[in-house]
Coordinates of C-alpha atoms in Angstrom, one line a residue:
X1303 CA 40.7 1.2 -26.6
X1304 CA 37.3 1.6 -25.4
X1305 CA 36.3 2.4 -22.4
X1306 CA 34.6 -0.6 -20.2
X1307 CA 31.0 0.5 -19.6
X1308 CA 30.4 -0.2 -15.3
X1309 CA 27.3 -1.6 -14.9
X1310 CA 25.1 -0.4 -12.0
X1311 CA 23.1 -2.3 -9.5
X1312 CA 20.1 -2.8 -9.4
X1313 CA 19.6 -2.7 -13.1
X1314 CA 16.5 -0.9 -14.2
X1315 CA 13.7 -3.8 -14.7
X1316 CA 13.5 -3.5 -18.5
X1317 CA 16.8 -4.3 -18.8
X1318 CA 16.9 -7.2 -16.6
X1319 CA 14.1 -8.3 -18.7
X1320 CA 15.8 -7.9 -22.2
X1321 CA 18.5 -10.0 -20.1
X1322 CA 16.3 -12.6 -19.4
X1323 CA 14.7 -13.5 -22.7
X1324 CA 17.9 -13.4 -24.4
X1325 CA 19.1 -16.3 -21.5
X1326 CA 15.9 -18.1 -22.3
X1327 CA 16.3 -17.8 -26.1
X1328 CA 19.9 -18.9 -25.8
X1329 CA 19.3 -22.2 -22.8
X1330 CA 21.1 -19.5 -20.6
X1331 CA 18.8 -19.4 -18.3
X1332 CA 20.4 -20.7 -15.1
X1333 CA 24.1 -19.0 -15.5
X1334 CA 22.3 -15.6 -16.3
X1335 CA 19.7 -16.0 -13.0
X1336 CA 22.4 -17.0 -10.7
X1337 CA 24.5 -13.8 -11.8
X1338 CA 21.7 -11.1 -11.7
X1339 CA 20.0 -12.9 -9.0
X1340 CA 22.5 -14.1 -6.5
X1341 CA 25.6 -12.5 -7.3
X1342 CA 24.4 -8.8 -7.5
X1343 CA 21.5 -6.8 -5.9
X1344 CA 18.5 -6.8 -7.7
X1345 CA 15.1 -4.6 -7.1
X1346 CA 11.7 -6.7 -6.0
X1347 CA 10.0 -5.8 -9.5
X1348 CA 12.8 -6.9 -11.6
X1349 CA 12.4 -10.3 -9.5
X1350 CA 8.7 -10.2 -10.1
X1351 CA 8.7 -9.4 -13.5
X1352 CA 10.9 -12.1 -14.2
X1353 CA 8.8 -14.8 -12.2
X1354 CA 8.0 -16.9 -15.3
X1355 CA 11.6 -17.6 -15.9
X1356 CA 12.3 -18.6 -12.3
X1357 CA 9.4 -21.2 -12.7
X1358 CA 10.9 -22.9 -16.3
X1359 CA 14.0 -24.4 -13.4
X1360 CA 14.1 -27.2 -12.6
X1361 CA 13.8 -28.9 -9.5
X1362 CA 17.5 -30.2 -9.5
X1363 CA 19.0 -27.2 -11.0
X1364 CA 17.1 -25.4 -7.3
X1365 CA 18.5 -28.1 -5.2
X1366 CA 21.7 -27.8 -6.8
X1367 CA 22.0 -23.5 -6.2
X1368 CA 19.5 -24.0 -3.0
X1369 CA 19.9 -20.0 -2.7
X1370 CA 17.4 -20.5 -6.0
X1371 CA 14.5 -22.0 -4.0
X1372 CA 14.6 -18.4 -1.7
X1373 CA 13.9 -16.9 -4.8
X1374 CA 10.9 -18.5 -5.7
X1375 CA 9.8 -18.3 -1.6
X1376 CA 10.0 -14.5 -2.1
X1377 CA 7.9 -14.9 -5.5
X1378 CA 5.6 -16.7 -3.9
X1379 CA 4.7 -14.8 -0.9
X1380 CA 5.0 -11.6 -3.1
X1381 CA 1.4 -13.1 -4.2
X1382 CA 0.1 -14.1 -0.5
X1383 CA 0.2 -17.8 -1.4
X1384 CA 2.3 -18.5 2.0
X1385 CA 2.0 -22.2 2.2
X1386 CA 3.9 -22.3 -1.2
X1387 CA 6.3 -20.0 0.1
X1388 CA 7.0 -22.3 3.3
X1389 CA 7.2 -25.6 1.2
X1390 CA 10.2 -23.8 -0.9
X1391 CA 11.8 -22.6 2.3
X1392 CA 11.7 -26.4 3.5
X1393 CA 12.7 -27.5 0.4
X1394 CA 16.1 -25.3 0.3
X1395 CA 16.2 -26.3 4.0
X1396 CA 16.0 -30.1 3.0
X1397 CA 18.7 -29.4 0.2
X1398 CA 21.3 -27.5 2.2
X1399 CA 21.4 -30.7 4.3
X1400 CA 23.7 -32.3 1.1
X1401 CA 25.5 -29.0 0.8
X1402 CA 29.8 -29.7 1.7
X1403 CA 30.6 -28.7 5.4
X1404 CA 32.3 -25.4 4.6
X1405 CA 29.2 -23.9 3.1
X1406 CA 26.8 -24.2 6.4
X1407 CA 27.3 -21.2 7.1
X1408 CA 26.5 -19.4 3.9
X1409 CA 23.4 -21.8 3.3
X1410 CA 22.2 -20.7 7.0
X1411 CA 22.6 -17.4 6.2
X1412 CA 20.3 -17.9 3.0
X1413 CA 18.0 -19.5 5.2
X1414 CA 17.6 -17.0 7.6
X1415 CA 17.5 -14.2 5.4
X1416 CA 14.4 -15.4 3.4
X1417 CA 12.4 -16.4 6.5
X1418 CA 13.0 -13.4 8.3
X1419 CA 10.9 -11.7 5.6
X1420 CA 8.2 -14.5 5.5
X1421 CA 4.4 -12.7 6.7
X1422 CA 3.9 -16.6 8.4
X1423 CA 7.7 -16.5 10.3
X1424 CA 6.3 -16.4 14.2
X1425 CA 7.8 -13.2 16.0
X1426 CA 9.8 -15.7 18.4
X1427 CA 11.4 -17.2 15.2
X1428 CA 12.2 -13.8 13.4
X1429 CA 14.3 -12.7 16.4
X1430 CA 15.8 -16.0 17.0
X1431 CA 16.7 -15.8 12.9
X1432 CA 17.8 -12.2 13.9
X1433 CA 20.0 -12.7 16.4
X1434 CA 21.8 -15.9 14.8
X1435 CA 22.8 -13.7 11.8
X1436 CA 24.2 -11.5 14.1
X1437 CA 26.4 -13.8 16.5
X1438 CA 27.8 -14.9 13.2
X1439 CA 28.5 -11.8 12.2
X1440 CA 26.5 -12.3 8.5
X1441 CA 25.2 -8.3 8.9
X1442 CA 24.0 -6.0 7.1
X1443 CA 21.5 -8.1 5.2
X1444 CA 21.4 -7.1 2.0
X1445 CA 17.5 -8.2 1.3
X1446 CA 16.2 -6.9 4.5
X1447 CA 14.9 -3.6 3.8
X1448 CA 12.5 -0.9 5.0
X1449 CA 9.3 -0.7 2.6
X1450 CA 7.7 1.7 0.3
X1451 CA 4.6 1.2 2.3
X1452 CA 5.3 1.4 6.0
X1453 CA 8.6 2.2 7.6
X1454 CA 8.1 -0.6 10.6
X1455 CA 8.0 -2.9 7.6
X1456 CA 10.5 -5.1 6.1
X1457 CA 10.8 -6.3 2.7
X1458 CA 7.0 -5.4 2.3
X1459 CA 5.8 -8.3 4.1
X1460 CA 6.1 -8.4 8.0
X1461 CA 4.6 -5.2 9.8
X1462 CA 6.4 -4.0 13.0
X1463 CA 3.9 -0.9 13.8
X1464 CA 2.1 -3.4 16.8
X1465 CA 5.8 -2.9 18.6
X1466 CA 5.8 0.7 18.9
X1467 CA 4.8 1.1 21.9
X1468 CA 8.2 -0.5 23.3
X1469 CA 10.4 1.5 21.1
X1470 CA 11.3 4.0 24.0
X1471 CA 11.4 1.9 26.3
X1472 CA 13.6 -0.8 24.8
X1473 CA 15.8 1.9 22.9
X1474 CA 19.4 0.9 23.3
X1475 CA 18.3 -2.7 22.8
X1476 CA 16.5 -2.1 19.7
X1477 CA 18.8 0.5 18.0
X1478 CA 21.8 -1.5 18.9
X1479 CA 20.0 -4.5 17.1
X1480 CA 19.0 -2.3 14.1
X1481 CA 22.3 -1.1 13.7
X1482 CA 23.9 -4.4 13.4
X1483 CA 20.9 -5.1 10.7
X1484 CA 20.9 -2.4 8.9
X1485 CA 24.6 -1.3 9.3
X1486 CA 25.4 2.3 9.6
X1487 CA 22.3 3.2 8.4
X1488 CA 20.5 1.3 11.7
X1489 CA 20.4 4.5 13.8
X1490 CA 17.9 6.3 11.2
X1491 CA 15.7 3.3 10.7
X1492 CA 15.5 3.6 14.6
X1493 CA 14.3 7.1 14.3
X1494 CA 12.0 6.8 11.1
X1495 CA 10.1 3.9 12.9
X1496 CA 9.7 6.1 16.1
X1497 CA 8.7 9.0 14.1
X1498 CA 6.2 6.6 12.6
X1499 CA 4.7 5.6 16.1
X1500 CA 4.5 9.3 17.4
X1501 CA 2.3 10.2 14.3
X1502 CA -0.2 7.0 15.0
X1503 CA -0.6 8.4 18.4
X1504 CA -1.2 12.0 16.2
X1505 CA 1.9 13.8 18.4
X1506 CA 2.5 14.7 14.4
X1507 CA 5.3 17.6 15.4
X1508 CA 6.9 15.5 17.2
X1509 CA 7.3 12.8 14.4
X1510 CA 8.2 15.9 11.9
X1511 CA 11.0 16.6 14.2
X1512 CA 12.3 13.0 14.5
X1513 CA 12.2 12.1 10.1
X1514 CA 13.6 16.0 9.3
X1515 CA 15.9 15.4 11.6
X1516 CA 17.1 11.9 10.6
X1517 CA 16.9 12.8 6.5
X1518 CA 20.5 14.6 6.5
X1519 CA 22.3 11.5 8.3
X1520 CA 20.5 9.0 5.9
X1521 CA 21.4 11.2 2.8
X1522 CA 24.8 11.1 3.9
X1523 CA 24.7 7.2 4.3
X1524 CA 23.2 6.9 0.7
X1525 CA 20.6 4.2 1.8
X1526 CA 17.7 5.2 -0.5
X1527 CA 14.7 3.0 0.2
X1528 CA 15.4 4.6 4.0
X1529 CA 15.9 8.3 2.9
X1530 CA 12.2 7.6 0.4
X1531 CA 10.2 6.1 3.8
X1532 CA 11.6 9.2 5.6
X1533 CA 10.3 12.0 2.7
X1534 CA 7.3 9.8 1.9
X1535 CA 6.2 10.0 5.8
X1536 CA 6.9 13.9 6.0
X1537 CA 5.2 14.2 2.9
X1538 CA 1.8 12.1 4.8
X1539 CA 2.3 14.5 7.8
X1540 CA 2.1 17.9 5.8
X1541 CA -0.7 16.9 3.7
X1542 CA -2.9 16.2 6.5
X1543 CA -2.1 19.3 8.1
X1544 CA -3.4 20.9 5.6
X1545 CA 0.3 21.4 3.6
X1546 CA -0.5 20.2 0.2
X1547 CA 1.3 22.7 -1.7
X1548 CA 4.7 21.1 0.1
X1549 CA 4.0 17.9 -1.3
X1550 CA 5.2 19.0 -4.7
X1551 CA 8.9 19.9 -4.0
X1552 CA 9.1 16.5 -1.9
X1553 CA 7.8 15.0 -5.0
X1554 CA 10.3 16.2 -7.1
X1555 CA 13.1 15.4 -4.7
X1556 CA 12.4 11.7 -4.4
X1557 CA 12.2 11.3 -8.1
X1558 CA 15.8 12.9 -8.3
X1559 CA 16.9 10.8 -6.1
X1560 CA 15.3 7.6 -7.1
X1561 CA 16.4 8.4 -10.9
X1562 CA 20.5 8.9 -9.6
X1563 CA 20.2 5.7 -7.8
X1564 CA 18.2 3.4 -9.3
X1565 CA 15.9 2.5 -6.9
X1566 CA 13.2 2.3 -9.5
X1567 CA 10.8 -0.2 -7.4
X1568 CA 9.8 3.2 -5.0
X1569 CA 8.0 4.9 -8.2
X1570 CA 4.8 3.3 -7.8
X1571 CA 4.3 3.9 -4.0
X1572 CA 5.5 7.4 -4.9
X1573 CA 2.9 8.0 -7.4
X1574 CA 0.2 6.5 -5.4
X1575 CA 1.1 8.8 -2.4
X1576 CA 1.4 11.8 -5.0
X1577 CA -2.2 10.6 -6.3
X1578 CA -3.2 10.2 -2.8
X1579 CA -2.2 14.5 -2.2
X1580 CA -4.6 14.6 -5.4
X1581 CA -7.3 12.8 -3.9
X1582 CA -7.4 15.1 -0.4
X1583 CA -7.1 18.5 -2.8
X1584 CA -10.5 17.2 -4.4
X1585 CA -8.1 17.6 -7.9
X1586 CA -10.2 14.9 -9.5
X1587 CA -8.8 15.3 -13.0
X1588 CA -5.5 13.8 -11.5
X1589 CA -7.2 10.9 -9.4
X1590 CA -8.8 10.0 -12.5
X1591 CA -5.5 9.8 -14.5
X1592 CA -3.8 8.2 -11.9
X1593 CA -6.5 5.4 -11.3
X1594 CA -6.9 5.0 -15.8
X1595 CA -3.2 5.1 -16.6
X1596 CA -0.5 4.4 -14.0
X1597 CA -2.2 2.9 -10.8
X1598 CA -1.3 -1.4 -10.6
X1599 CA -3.8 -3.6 -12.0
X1600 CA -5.6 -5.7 -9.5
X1601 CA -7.2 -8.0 -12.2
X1602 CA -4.1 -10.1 -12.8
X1603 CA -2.0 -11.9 -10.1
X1604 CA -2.2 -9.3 -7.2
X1605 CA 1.7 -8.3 -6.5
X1606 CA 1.5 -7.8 -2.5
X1607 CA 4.5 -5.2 -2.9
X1608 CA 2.5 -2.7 -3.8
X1609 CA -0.4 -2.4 -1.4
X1610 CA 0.5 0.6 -0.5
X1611 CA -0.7 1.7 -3.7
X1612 CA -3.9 -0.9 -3.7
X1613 CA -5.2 0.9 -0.5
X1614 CA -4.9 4.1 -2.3
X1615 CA -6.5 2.7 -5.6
X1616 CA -9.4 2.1 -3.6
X1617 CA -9.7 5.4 -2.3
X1618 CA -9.9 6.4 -6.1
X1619 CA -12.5 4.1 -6.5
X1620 CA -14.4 5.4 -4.3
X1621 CA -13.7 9.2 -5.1
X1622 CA -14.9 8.5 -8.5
X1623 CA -17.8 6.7 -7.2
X1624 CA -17.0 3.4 -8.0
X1625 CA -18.0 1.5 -5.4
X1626 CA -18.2 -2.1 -6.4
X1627 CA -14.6 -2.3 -7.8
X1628 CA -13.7 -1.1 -4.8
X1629 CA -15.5 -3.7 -2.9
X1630 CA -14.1 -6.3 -5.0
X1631 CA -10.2 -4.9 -4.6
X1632 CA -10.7 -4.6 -0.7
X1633 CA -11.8 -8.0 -0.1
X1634 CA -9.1 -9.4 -2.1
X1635 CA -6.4 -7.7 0.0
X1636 CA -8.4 -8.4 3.0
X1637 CA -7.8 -11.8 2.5
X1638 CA -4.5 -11.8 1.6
X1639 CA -3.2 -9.4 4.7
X1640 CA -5.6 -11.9 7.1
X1641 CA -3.0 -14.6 6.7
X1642 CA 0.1 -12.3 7.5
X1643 CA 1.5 -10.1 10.2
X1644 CA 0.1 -7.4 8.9
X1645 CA -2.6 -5.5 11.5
X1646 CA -1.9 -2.2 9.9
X1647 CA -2.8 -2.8 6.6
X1648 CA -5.9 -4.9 7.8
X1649 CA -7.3 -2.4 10.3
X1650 CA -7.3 0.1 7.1
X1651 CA -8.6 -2.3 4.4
X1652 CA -11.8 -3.3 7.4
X1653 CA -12.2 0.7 7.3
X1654 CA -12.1 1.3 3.7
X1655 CA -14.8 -1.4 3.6
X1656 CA -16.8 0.7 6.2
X1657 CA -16.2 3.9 3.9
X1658 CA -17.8 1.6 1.3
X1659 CA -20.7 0.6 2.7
X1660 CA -21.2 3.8 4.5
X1661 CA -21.1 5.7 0.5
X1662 CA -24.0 2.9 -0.5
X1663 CA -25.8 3.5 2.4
X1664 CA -25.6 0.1 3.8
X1665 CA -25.4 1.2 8.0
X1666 CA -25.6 -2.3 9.3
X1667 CA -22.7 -4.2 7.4
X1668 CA -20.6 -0.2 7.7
X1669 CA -20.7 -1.1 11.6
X1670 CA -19.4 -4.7 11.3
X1671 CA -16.4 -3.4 9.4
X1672 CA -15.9 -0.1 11.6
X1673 CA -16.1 -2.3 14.9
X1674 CA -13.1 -4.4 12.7
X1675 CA -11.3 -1.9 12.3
X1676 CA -11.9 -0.3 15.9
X1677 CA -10.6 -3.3 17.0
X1678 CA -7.1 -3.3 16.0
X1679 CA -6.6 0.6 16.3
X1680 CA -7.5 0.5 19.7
X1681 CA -4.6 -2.5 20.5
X1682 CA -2.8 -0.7 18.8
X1683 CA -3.2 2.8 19.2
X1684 CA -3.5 3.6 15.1
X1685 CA -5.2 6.8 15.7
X1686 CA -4.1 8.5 12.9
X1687 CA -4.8 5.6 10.4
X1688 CA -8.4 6.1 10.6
X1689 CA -8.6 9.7 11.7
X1690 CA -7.1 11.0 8.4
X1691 CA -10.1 9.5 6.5
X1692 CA -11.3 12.9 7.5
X1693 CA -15.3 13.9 7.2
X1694 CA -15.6 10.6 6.3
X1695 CA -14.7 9.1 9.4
X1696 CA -16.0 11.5 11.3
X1697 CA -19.6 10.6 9.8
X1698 CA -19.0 7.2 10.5
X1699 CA -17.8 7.5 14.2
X1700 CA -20.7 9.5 15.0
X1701 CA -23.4 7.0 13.6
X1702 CA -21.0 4.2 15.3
X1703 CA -21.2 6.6 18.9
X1704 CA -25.1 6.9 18.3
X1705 CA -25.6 3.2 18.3
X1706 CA -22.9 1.8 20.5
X1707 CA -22.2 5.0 22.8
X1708 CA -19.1 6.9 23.5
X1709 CA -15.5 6.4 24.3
X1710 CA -12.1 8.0 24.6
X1711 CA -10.7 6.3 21.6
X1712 CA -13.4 6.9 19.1
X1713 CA -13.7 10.9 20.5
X1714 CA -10.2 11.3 19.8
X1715 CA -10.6 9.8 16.3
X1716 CA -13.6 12.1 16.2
X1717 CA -11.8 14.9 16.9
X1718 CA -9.0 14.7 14.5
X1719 CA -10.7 13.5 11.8
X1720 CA -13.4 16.9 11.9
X1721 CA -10.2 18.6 11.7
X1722 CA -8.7 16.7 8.4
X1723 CA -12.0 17.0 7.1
X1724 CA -11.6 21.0 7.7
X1725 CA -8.7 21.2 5.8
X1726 CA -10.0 18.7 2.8
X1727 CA -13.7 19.4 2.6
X1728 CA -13.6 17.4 -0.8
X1729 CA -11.5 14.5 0.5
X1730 CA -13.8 11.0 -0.7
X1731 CA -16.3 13.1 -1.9
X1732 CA -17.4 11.1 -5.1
X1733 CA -19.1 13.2 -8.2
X1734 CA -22.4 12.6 -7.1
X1735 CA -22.5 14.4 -3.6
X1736 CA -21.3 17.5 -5.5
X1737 CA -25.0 17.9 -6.5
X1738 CA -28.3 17.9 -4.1
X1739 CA -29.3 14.4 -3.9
X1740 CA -32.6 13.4 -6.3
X1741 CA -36.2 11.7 -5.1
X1742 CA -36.7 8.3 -6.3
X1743 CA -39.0 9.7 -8.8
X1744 CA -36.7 12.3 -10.2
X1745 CA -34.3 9.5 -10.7
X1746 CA -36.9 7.3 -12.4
X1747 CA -37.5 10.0 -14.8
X1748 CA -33.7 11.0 -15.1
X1749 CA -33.2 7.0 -16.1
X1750 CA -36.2 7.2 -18.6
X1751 CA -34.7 10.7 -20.2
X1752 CA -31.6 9.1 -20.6
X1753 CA -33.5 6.1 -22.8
X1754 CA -34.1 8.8 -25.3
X1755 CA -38.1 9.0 -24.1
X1756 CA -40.4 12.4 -23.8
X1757 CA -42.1 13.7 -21.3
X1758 CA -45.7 12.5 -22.4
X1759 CA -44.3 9.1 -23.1
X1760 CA -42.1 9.3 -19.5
X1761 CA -45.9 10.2 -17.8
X1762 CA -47.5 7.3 -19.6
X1763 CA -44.8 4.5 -18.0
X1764 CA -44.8 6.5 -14.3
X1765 CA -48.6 7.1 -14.3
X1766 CA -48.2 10.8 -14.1
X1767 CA -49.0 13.4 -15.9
X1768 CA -46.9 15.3 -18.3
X1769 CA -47.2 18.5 -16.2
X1770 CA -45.9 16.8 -13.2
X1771 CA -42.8 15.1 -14.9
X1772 CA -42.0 18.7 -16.2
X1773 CA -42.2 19.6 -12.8
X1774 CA -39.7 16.8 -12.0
X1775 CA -37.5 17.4 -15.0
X1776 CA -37.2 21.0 -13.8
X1777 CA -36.0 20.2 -10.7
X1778 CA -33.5 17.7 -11.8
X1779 CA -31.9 21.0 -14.1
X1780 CA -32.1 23.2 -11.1
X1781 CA -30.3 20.6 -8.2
X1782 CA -28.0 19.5 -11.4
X1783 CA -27.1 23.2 -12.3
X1784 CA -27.6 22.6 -16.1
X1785 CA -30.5 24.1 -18.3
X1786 CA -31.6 21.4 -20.9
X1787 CA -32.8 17.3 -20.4
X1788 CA -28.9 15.9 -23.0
X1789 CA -26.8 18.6 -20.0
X1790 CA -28.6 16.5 -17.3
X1791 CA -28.3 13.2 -18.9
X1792 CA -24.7 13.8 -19.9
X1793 CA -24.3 14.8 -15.9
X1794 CA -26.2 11.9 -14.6
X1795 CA -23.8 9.9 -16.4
X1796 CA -20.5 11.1 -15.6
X1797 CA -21.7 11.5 -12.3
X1798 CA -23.0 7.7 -11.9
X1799 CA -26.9 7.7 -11.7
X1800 CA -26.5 6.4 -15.1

């Protein structure tokens, strides 16, 4: 007799996927979503890759399974649109009220554990959510889990970083609560968010200590979206120390692990924080690759699960000099993140618009969005966020300490960002600052070679003559290192000027 094949959860999205178009094919839909969906733990891309199929129900097949109409909340906030995410948490609300007596409890549960992960659920209602699920005793929740992104926050929606300056003080509190969250894996999350606060506040050895400490006990608890946050942020803390070459190993680890266990939703922060490595070596080759082949596509519906990966996309962009796509991808988020709890991610999308403007040399608008961003790091003491932007940053603060003056926070981000840039003289430097910057006349007769045109007929459209474009053309070969006008065209395209 064969063997029974054991199926493991969460299955692997394509799977799910073949699952789900079979259902559709065969009117199975609703038996099929209520068995990968509700009865068994499921990833956050299998649920978002299978979004089309949870919006062919119907509305009386959601009030009927009101656990379905959390489903669609998380869908729905997954693409920022948070008033449609409320209106389905009210609607499964509205139906649990014709739900049988013995199921209030269950239903409440469902309740609670979708709005707990809601970016618009107030603080005061999370913990009041919090705390009913655990004087009834409905803990651990199986949906509420660290993210990819940040490891203060949950489900990849609300961000917990603006707390951590009570995490000391509040300890037994906090890790008791955790715990009863979490389960027995409460006592690490405790430690990988604390670890997470002493690096903000740049006491970096102190938060190596805490997450290389806490890695063995999670490993031995098997909770691997806790044991990725914990690699992934000693992976951050070598590499701006200078520790690239340790990223690799780390790397290789994570992927071990994530292939044993299934955990297939961590890939993509993975390789944007393995492209992000890439981008502070300079190893442009790879941060091209990266950006052409693997990183998420912002041009469709934006999927807020991986902004992690968004905010490193736009780094890309702007290591490869693309500058406008970049604009364009930042302002998205930036309105997106503006209607959540989300400070951390909006402080750093308000600086990578500063690094933008800053690159095109746009000072007034580059202060606007560095005062933004000031702003929030200062509340709350995100030192680090800005100050690994390295020479960068360092630029910037000391154009914003020109204009504006001095003060202890922005020194300290001076400080430490001079020394990331020391270590990562290359980091957002796009192709074009590898070369000596051209006149405005050398880059008129650049633009003019590159139409195919010679130097007497270049001369004739500039008003020159041909000597002195020769003279130009020669020192466009000599700050371009190249010998012949096709070598600096080719350059001045790859390079952007073209």
């Amino acid at each position: 007799m064969d063997k029974k094949v054991q199926t493991t959860y969460p299955r692997p999205k394509k799977e799910i996927l073949r699952i789900m178009r079979a259902a559709d094919k065969n009117g199975q839909l609703l038996p099929v979503i209520l068995e990968e969906f509700v009865q068994h733990t499921f990833s956050m891309p299998a649920l978002w890759e299978s979004r089309e199929y949870f919006r062919k129900l119907g509305n009386e097949e959601c009030v009927r399974y009101p656990v379905l109409f959390s489903h669609l909340a998380l869908l729905s906030a997954m693409t920022g649109r948070l008033d449609e995410a409320r209106a389905y948490v009210d609607a499964m609300e509205m139906a649990l009220k014709y739900q049988a007596s013995e199921n209030t409890i269950y239903h409440e549960v469902c309740r609670c554990a979708t709005e707990i992960v809601m970016p618009y659920t107030t603080d005061i209602r999370f913990l009041k959510d919090v705390f009913w699920l655990i004087e009834h005793g409905q803990v651990p929740v199986a949906n509420l889990t660290l993210s990819a992104s940040r490891p203060g926050i949950l489900n990849g929606f609300r961000d917990f970083t603006r707390f951590g300056r009570y995490l000391e003080k509040y300890k037994d509190v906090i890790t008791d609560t955790i715990e009863k969250l979490y389960g027995n894996a409460g006592k690490s999350v405790y430690e990988i968010m604390l670890a997470e606060w002493n690096y903000q506040k740049n006491d970096c050895f102190r938060a190596l200590v805490l997450v290389t400490g806490t890695i063995p006990l999670i490993e031995q608890e098997q909770d691997m979206r806790c044991l990725f946050v914990a690699l992934a942020l000693q992976m951050k803390i070598l590499i701006v120390n200078g520790q690239t070459k340790a990223a690799g190993p780390l790397v290789i680890k994570i992927r071990d692990r994530i292939h044993k266990t299934g955990w297939e939703e961590l890939n993509t922060s993975l390789d944007a924080l393995e492209c992000l490595a890439a981008c502070y070596d300079g190893r442009q080759e790879e941060v091209t690759e990266w950006l052409e082949h693997v990183a998420p596509d912002e041009n469709h519906e934006l999927y807020m699960m991986d902004v992690y990966a968004y905010l490193v996309k736009i780094r890309c962009y702007i290591q490869t000099g693309k500058y406008m796509v970049a604009h364009v991808l930042v302002q998205q988020l930036t309105v997106l993140l503006q209607q959540g709890n989300r400070p951390m991610d909006l402080c750093e999308c308000y600086m990578l618009s500063a690094v933008i403007c800053y690159k095109v040399n746009d000072e007034d608008r580059m202060f606007t969005e560095l005062s933004k961003a000031l702003e929030i790091a200062k509340k709350r003491q995100y030192i680090r966020l800005l100050a690994d932007e390295g020479s960068c940053m360092a630029q910037m603060i000391f154009a914003y300490q020109k204009k504006y003056g001095t003060d202890g926070f922005t020194d300290k981000i001076m400080q430490f960002a001079a020394e990331v840039g020391r270590h990562f003289p290359d980091y957002l430097k796009s192709p074009i600052e590898y070369y000596e910057p051209l006149t405005k006349t050398e880059e008129a007769v650049l633009r003019l070679m590159g139409q195919g045109m010679s130097n007497s007929e270049i001369a004739d459209i500039l008003g020159k003559k041909t000597g002195t474009v020769k003279f130009h053309s020669n020192n466009i070969f000599k700050k371009f290192d190249v010998t012949n006008r096709q070598q600096a065209v080719n350059l001045g395209r790859e390079i952007g000027l073209l």
